[in-house]
PDB file of C-alpha atoms in Angstrom:
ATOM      1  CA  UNK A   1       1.589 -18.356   4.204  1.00 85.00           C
ATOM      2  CA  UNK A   2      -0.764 -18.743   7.275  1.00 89.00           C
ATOM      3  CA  UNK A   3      -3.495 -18.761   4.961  1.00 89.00           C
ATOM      4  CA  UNK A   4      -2.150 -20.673   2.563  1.00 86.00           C
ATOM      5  CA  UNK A   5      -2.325 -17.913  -0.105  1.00 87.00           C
ATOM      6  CA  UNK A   6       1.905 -18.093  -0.835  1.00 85.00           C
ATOM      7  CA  UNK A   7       3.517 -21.516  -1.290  1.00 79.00           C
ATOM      8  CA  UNK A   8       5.837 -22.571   1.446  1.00 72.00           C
ATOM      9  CA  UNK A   9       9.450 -23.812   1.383  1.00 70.00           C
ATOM     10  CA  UNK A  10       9.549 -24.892   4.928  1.00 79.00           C
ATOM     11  CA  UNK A  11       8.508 -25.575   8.288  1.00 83.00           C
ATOM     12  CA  UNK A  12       4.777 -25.982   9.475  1.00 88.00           C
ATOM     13  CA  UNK A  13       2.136 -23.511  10.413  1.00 89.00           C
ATOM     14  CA  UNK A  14      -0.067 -25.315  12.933  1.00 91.00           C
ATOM     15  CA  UNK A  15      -3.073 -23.492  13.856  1.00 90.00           C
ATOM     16  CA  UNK A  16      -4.307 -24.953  17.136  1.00 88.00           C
ATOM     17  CA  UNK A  17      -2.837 -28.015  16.842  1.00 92.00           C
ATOM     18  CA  UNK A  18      -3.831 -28.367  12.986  1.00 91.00           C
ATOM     19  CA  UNK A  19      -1.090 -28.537  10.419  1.00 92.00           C
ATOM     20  CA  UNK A  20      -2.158 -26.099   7.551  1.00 91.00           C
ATOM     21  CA  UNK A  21       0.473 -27.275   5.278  1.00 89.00           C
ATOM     22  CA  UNK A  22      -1.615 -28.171   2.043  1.00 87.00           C
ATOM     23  CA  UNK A  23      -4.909 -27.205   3.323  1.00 90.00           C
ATOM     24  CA  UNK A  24      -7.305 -24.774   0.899  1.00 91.00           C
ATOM     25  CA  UNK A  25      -7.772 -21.413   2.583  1.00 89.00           C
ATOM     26  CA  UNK A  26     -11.387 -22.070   2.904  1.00 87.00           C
ATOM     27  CA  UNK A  27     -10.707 -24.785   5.219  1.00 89.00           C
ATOM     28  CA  UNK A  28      -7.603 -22.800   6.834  1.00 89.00           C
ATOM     29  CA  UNK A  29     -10.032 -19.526   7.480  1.00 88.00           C
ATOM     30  CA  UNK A  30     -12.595 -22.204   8.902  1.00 88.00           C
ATOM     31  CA  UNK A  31     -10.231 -22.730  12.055  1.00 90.00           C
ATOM     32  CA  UNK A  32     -11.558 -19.363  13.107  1.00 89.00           C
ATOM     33  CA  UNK A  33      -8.823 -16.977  11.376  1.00 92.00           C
ATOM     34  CA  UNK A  34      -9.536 -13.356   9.772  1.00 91.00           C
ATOM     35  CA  UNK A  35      -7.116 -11.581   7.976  1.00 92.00           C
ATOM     36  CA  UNK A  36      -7.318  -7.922   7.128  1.00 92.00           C
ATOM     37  CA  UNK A  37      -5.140  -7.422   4.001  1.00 88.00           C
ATOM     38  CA  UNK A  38      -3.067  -4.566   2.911  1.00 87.00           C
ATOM     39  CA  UNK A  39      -5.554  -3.127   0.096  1.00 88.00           C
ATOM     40  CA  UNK A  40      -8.512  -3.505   2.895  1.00 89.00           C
ATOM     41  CA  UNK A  41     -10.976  -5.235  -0.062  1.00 90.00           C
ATOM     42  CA  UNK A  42     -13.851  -2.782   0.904  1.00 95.00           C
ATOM     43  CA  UNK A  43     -16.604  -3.362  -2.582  1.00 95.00           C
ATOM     44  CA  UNK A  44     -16.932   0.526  -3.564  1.00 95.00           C
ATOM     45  CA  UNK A  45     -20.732  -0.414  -4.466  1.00 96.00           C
ATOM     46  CA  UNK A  46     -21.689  -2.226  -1.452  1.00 97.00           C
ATOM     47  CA  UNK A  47     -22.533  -0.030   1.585  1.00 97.00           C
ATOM     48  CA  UNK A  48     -20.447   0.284   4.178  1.00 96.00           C
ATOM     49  CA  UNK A  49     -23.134  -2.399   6.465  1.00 96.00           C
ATOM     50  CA  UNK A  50     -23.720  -4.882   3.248  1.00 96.00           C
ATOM     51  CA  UNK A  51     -19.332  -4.594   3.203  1.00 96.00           C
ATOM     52  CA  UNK A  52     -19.743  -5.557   6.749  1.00 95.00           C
ATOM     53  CA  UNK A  53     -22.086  -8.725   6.360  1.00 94.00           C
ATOM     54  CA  UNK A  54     -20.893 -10.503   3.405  1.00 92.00           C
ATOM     55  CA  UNK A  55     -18.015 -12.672   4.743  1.00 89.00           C
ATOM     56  CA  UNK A  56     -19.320 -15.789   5.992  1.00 86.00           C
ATOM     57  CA  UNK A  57     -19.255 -17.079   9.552  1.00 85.00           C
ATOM     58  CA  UNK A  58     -15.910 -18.754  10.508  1.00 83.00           C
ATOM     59  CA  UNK A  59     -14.194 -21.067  13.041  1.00 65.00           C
ATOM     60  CA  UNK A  60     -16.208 -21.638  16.700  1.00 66.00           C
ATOM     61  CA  UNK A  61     -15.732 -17.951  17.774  1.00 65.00           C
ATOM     62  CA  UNK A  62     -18.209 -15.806  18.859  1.00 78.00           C
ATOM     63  CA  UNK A  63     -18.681 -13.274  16.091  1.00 89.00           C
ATOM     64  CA  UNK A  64     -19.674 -10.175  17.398  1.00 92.00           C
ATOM     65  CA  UNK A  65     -22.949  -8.417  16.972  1.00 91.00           C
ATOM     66  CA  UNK A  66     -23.188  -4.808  14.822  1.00 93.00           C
ATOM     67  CA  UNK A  67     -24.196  -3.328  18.157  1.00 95.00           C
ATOM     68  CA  UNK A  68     -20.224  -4.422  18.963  1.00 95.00           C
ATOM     69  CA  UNK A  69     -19.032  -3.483  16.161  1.00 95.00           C
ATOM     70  CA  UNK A  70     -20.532   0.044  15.810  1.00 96.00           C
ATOM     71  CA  UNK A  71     -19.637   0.879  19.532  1.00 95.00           C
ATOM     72  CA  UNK A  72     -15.878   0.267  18.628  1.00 95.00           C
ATOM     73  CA  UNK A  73     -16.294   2.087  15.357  1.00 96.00           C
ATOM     74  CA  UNK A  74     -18.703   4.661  15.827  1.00 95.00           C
ATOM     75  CA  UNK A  75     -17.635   6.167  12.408  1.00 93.00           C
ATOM     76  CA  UNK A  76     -19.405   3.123  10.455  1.00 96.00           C
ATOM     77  CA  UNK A  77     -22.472   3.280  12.764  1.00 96.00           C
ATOM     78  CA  UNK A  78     -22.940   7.072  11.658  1.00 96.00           C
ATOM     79  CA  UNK A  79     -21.307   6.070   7.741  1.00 96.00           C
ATOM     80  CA  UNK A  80     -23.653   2.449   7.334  1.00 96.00           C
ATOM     81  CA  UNK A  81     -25.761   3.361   4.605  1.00 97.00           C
ATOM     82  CA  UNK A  82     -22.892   5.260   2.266  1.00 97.00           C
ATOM     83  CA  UNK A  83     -21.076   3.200  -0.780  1.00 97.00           C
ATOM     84  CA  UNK A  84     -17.842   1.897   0.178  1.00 96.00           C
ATOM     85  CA  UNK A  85     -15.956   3.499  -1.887  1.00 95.00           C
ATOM     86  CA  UNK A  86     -17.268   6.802  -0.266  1.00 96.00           C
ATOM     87  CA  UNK A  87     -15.495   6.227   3.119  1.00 96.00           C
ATOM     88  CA  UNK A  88     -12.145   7.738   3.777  1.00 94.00           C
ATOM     89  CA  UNK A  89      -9.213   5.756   3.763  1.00 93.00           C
ATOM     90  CA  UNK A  90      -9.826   5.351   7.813  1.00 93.00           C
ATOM     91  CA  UNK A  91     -13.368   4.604   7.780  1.00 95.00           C
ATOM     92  CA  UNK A  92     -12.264   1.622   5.295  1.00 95.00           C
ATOM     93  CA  UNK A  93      -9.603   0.447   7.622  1.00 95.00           C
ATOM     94  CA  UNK A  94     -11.969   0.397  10.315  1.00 95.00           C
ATOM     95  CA  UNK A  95     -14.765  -1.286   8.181  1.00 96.00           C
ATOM     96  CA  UNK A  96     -12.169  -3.965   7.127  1.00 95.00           C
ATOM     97  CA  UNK A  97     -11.003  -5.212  10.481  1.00 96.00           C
ATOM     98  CA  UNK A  98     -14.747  -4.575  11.477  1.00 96.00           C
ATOM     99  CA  UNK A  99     -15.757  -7.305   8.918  1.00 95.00           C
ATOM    100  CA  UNK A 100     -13.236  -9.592  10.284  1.00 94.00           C
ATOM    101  CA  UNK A 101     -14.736  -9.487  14.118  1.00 94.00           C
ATOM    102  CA  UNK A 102     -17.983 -10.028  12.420  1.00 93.00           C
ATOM    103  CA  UNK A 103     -17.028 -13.575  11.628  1.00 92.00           C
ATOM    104  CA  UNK A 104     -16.234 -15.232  14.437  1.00 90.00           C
ATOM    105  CA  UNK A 105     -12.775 -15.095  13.869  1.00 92.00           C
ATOM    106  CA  UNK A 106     -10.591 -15.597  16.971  1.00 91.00           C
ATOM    107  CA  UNK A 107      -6.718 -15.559  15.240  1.00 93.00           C
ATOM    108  CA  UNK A 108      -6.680 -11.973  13.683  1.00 95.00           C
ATOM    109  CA  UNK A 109      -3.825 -10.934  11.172  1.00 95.00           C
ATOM    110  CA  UNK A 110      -3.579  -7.918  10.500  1.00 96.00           C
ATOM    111  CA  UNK A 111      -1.446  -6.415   7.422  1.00 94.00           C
ATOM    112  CA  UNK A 112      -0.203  -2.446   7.516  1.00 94.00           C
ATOM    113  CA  UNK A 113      -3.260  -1.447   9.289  1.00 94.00           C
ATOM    114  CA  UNK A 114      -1.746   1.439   9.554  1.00 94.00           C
ATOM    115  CA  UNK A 115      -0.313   2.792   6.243  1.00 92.00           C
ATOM    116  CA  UNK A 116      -1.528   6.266   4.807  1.00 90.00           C
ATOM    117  CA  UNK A 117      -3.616   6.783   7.839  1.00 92.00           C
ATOM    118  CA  UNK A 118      -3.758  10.170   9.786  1.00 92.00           C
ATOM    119  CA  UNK A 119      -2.612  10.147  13.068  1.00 93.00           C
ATOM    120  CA  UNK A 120      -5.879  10.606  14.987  1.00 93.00           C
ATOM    121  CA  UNK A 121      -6.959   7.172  12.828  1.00 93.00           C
ATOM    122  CA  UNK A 122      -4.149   5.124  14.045  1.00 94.00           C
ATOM    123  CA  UNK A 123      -4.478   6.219  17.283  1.00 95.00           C
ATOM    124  CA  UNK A 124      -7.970   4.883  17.269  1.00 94.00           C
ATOM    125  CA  UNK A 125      -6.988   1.376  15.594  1.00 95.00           C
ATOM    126  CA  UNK A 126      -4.380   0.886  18.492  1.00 96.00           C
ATOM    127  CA  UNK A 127      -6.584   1.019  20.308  1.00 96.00           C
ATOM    128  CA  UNK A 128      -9.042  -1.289  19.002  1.00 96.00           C
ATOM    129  CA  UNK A 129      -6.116  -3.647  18.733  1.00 96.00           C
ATOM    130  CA  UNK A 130      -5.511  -3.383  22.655  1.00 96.00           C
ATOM    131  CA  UNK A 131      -9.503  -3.696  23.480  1.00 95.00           C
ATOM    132  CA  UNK A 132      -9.609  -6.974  21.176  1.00 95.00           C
ATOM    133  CA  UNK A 133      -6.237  -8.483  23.082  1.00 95.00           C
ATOM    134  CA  UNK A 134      -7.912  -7.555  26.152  1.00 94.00           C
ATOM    135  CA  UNK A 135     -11.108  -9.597  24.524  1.00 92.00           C
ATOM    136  CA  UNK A 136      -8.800 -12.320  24.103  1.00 92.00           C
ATOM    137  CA  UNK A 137      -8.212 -12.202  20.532  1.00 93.00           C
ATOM    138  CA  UNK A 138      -4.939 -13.635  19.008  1.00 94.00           C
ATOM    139  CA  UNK A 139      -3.415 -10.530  16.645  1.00 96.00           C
ATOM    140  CA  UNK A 140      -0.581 -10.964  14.772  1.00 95.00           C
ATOM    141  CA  UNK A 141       0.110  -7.262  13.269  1.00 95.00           C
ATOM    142  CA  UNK A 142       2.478  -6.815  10.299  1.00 93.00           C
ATOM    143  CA  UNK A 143       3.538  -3.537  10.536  1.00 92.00           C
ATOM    144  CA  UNK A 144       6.164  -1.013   9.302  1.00 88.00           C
ATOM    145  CA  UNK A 145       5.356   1.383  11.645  1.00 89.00           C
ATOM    146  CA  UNK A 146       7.468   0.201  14.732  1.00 87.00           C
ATOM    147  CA  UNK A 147       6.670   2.775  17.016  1.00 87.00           C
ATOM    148  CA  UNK A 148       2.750   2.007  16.459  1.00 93.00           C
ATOM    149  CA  UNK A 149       3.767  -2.015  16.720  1.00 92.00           C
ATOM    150  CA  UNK A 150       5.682  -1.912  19.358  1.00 90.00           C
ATOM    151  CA  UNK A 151       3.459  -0.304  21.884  1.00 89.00           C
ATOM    152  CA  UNK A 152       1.057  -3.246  21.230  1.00 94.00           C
ATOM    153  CA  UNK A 153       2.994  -6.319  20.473  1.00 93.00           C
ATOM    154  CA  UNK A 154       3.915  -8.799  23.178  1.00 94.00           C
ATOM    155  CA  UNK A 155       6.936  -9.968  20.881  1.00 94.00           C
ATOM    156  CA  UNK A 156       8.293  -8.184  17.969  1.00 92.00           C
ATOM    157  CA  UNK A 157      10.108 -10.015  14.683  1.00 92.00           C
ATOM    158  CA  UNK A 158      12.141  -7.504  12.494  1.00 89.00           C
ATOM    159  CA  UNK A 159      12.492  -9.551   9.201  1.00 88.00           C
ATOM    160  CA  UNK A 160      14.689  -8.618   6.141  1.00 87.00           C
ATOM    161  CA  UNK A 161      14.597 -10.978   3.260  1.00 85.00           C
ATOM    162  CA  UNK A 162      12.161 -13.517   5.051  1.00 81.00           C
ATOM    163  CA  UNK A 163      14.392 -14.214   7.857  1.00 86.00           C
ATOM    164  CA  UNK A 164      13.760 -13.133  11.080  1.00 90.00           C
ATOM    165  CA  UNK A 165      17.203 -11.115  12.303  1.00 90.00           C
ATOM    166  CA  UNK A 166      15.921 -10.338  15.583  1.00 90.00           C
ATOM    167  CA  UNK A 167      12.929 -11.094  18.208  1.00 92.00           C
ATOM    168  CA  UNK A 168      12.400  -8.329  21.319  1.00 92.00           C
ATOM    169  CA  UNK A 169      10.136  -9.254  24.279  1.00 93.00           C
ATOM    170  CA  UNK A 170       8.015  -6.317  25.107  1.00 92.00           C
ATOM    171  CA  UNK A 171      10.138  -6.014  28.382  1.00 93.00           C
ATOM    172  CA  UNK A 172      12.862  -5.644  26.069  1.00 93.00           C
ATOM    173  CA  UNK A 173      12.462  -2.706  24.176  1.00 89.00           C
ATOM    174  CA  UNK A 174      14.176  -0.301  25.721  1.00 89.00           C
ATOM    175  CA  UNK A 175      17.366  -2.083  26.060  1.00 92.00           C
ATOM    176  CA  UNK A 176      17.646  -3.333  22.480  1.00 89.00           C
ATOM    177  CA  UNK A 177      16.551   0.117  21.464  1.00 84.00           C
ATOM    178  CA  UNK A 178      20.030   1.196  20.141  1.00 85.00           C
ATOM    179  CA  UNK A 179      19.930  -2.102  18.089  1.00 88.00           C
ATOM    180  CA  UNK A 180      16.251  -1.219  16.699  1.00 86.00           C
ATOM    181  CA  UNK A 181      16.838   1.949  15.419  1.00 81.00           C
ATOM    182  CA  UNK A 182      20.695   0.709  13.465  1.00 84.00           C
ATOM    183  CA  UNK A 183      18.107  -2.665  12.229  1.00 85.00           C
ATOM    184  CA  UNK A 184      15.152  -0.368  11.388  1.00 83.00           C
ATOM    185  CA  UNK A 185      16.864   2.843  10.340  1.00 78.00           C
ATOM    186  CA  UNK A 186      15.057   5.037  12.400  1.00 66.00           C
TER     187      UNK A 186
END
């Protein structure tokens, strides 16, 4: 909806200050915003670097260099020259939201970075996601894996059926635990 890829029934999305109501996503992902989809869009063909360069420069954010880029993700320094669709499900993750900082993307959103991922690979996205807070990067993470979410989220939404059913403050967690797990069943 951000993005303007889903119609809309209601409310606004204003992205610093602009309504985005109506707007093409061209002009929507020119406001500086990246988005790192589900299926991670890696092109099998394309190396992993060529996968990294293609998007186009967005919004008035710095985009960060490939020196940046490989010192977060070591993995794609060493794995630059092989076909996407040689990289491990990880490696593509990491080359995904790698492509997005490459932009100049400031307002990052992020869908199930974490899904079918081994442990030691999530591990290393969170924290990528805490370095690029840190950096001053707007996230927003959509994520089923609460326990991974909620150890970097300043505010979490649980959402059933498009509504949000609750909100928790990051200083909340621990007392609306009980109501977490009954919401979430975990």
């Amino acid at each position: 909806a951000i993005l303007g890829l889903t119609d809309t029934a209601t409310g606004t999305i204003k992205i610093d200050g602009v309504d985005v109501i109506g707007k093409q996503t061209h002009e929507i992902s020119g406001l500086g915003i990246g988005y790192c989809p589900e299926e991670r869009g890696i092109f099998a063909s394309l190396s992993c670097e060529q996968n990294l360069f293609l998007p186009p420069l967005v919004g008035q954010g710095t985009a960060m260099s490939a020196n940046e880029i490989y010192e977060m993700f070591p993995n794609l320094l060493e794995r630059r020259h092989s076909p996407g669709g040689r990289l491990s499900g990880g490696e593509q993750q990491m080359l995904a939201i790698a492509r997005i900082l490459r932009t100049g993307a400031n307002l990052l959103l992020l869908d199930e970075i974490t899904e079918g991922l081994a442990p030691v690979i999530i591990q290393k996205l969170g924290q990528v996601v805490r370095t690029l807070k840190e950096k001053g990067f707007t996230v927003v993470l959509v994520e089923q894996n609460f326990r991974f979410a909620s150890q970097l989220a300043d505010r979490n939404y649980v959402i059933e059926h498009g509504e949000v059913v609750l909100t928790v403050e990051k200083e909340e967690l621990t007392v609306k635990q009980q109501e977490l797990e009954m919401l979430l069943g975990v």
